[in-house]
CSV table of C-alpha atoms and ligand atoms in Angstrom, one decimal:
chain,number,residue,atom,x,y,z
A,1,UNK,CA,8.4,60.4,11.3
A,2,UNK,CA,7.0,63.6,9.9
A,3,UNK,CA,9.0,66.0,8.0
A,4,UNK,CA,9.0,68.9,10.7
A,5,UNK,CA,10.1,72.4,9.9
A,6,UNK,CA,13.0,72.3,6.8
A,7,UNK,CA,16.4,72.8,8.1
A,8,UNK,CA,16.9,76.3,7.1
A,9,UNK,CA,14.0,77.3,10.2
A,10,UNK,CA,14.6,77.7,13.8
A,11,UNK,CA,14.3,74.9,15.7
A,12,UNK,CA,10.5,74.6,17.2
A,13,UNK,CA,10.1,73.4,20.4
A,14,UNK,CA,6.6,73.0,21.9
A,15,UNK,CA,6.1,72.8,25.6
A,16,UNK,CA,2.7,71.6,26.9
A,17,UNK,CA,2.1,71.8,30.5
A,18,UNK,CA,-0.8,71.6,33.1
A,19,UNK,CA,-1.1,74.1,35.8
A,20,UNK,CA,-3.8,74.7,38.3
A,21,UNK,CA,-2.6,77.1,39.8
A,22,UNK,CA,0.0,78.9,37.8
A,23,UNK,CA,2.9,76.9,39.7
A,24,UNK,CA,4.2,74.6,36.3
A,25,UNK,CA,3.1,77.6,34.4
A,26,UNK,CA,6.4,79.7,35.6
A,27,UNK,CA,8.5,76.8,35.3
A,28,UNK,CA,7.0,75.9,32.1
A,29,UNK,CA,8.2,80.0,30.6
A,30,UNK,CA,11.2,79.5,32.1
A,31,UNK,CA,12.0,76.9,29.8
A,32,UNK,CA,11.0,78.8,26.9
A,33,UNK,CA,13.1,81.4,27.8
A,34,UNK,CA,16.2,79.4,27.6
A,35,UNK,CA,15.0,77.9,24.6
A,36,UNK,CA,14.5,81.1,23.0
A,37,UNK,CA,18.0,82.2,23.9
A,38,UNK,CA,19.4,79.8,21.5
A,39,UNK,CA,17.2,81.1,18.6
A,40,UNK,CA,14.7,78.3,18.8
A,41,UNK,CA,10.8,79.0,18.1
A,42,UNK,CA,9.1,78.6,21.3
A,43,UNK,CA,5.1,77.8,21.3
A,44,UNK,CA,3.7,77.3,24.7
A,45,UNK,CA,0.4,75.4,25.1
A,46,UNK,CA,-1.8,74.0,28.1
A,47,UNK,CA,-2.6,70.5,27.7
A,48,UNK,CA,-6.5,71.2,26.9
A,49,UNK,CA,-5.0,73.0,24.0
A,50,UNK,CA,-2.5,71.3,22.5
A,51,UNK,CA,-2.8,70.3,19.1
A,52,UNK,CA,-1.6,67.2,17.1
A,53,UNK,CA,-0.4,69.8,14.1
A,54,UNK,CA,1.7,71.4,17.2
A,55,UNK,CA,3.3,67.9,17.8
A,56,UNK,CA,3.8,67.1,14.0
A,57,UNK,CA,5.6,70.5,13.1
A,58,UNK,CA,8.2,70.4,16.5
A,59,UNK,CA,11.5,69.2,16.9
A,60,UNK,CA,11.2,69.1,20.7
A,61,UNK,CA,8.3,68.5,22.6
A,62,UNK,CA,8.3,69.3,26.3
A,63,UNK,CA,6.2,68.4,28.7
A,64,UNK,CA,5.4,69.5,32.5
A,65,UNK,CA,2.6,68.7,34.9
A,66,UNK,CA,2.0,69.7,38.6
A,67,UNK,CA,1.5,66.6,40.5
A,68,UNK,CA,-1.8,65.5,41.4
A,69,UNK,CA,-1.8,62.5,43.5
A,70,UNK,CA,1.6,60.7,43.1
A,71,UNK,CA,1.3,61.1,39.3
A,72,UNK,CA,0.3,63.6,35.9
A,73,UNK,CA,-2.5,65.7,36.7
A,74,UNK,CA,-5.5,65.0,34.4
A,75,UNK,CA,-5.4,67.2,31.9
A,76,UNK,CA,-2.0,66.1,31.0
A,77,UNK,CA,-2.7,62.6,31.6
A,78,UNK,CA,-5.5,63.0,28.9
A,79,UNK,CA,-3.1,64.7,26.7
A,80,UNK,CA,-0.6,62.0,26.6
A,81,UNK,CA,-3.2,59.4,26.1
A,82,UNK,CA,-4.8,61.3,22.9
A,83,UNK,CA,-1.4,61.1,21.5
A,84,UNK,CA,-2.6,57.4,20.3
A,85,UNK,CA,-3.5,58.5,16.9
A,86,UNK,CA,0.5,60.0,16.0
A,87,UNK,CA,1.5,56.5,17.3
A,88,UNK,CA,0.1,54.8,14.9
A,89,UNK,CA,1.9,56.6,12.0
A,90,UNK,CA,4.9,56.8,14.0
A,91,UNK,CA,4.9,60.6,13.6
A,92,UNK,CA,6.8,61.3,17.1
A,93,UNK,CA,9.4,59.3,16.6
A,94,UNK,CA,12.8,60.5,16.3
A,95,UNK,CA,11.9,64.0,17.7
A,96,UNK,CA,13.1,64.8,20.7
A,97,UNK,CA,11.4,64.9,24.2
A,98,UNK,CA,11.9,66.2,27.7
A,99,UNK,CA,9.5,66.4,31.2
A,100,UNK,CA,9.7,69.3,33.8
A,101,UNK,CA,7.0,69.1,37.1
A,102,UNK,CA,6.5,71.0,40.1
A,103,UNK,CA,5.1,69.2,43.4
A,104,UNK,CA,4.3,70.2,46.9
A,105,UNK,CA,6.9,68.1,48.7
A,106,UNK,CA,9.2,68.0,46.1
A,107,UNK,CA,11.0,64.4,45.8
A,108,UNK,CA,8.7,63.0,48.4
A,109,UNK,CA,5.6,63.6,46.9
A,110,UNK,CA,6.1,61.5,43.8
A,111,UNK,CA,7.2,64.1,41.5
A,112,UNK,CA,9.9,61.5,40.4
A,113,UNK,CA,7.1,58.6,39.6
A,114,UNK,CA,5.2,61.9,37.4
A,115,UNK,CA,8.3,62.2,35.7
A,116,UNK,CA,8.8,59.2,34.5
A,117,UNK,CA,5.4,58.5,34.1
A,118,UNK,CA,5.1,60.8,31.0
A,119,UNK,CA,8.2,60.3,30.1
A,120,UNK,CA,7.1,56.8,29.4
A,121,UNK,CA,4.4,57.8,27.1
A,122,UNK,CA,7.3,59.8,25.0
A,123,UNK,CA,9.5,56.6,24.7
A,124,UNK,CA,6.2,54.8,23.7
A,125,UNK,CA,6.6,57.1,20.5
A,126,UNK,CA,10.1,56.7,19.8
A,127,UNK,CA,11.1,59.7,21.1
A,128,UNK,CA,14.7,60.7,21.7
A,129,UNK,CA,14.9,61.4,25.7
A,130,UNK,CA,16.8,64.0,26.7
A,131,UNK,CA,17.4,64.1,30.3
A,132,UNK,CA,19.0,66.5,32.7
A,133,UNK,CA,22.6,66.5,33.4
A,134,UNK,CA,24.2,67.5,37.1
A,135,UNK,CA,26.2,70.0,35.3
A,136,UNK,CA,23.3,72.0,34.1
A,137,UNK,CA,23.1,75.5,35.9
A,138,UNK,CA,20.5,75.0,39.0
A,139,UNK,CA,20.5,71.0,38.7
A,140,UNK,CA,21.1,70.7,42.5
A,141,UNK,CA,18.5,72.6,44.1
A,142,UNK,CA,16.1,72.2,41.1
A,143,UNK,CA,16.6,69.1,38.6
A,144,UNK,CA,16.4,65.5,38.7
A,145,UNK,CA,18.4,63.6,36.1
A,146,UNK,CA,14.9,62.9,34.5
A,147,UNK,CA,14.2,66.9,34.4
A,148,UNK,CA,13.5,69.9,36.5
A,149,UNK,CA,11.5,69.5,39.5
A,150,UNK,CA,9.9,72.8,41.6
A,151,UNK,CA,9.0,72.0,45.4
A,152,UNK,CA,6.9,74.3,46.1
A,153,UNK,CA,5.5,73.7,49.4
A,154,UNK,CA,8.5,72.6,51.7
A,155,UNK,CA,8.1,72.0,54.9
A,156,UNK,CA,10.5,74.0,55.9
A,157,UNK,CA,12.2,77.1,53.5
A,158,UNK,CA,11.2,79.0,50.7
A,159,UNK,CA,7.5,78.0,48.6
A,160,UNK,CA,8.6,77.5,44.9
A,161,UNK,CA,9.2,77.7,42.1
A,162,UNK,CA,12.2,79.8,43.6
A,163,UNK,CA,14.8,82.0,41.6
A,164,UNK,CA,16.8,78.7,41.3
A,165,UNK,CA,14.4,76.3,40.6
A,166,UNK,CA,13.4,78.5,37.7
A,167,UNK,CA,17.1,78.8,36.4
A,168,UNK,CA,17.1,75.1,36.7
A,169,UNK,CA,13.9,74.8,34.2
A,170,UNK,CA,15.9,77.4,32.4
A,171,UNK,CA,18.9,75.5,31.8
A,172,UNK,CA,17.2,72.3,30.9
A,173,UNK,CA,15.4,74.3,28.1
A,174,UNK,CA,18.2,75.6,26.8
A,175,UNK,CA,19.6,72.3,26.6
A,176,UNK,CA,17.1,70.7,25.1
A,177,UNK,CA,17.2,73.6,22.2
A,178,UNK,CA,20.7,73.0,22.1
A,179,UNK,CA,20.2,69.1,21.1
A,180,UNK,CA,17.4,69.3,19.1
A,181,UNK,CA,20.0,71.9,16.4
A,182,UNK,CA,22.7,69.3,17.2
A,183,UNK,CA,19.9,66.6,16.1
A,184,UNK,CA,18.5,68.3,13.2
A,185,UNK,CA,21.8,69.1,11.7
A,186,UNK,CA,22.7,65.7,12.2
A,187,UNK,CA,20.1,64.5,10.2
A,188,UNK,CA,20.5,66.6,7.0
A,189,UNK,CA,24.2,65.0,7.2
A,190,UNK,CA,23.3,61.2,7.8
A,191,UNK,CA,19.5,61.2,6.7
A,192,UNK,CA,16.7,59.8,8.7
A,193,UNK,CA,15.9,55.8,9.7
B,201,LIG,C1,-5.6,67.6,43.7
B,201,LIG,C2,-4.2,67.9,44.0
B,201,LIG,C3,-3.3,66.8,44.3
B,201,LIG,C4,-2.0,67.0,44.7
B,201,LIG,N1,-1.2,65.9,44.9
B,201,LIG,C5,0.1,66.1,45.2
B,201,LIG,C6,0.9,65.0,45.4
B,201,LIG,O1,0.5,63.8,45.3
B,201,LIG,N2,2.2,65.2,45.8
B,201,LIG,C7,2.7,66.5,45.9
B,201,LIG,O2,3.9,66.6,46.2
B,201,LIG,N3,2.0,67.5,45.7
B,201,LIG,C8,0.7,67.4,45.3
B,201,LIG,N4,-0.1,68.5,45.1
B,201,LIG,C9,0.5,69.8,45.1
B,201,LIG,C10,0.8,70.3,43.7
B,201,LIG,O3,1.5,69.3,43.0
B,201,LIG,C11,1.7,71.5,43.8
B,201,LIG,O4,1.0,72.5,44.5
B,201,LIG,C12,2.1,72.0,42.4
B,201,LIG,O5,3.1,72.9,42.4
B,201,LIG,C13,0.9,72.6,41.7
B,201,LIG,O6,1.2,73.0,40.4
B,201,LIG,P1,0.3,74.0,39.6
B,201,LIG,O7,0.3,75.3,40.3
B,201,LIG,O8,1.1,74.1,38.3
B,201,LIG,O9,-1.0,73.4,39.4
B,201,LIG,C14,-1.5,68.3,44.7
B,201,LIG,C15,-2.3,69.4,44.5
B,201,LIG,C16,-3.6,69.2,44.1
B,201,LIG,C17,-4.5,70.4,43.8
């Protein structure tokens, strides 16, 4: 695992999404937002932008991704896939990770599969998965335990992301902030593996 920021720093947490058409985007600063309320050091990046040195120097790395056809739209897919070379030096593992999408129809329209689908590719490293409790603020209307989800073309009620989904997105960044101090303090207690 590489060294990341010394334990003096804020906590960095890089969120890399893909976004069409702007939808993941606002979920995606939402999550900063709560991130940043904790005091952690936020970098946002699009997934055609993303660096390796931006995954070597976090803590946190999370990742979001309209869906596109029942899965990770391309982009992101490409990203995750390009991530070969930092699994061969095993330079993820034991930072943390989390997911975040937004879909038309919500649970229906395989927002759970996308999910889980990169979230695969983040356990391939060895990340730590942190998912998203029921307790976290907005988890009803806008997370799945996996992470938070934006419907944002419902057959029937408000397009998203709404004020709610976006406090759900919130929430879960906060949280993940929260665990990755909890982790890194951890660690200058007990050492690394
Ligand atoms: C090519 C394409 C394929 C899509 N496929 C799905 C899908 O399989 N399921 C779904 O629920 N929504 C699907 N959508 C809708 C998007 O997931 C939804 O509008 C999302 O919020 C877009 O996020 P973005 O604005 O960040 O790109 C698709 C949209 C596009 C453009």
């Amino acid at each position: 695992m590489s060294d990341g920021p010394a334990s003096g720093e804020p906590v960095r947490v890089v969120v890399v999404f893909a976004s069409r058409t702007g939808r993941t985007r606002r979920m995606a600063e939402a999550l900063a937002e709560g991130a940043e309320a904790t005091g952690a050091a936020v970098l946002l990046r699009e997934a055609e932008a993303a660096t390796h040195e931006d995954l070597r120097g976090c803590d946190a790395l999370v990742v979001g991704s309209g869906v596109h056809m029942g899965g990770p739209e391309a982009t992101l897919r490409a990203f995750l896939a390009e991530t070969a070379p930092l699994w061969l030096k095993a330079e993820l593992r034991g930072k943390l990770a989390a997911v975040f999408a937004s879909a038309g129809d919500g649970a229906q329209g395989g927002a759970e599969l996308t999910l889980v689908s990169m979230l695969s590719t983040l356990a391939e490293h060895g990340m730590l998965l942190v998912p998203m409790h029921p307790r976290l603020e907005g988890f009803a209307e806008g997370g799945m335990h996996w992470g938070p989800v934006a419907a944002t073309q419902p057959h029937g009620g408000e397009p998203g992301p709404t004020e709610v989904q976006l406090v759900a997105a919130r929430s879960h960044g906060r949280w993940v902030a929260e665990c990755a101090a909890r982790w890194r303090r951890g660690q200058s207690t007990v050492g690394s593996a």
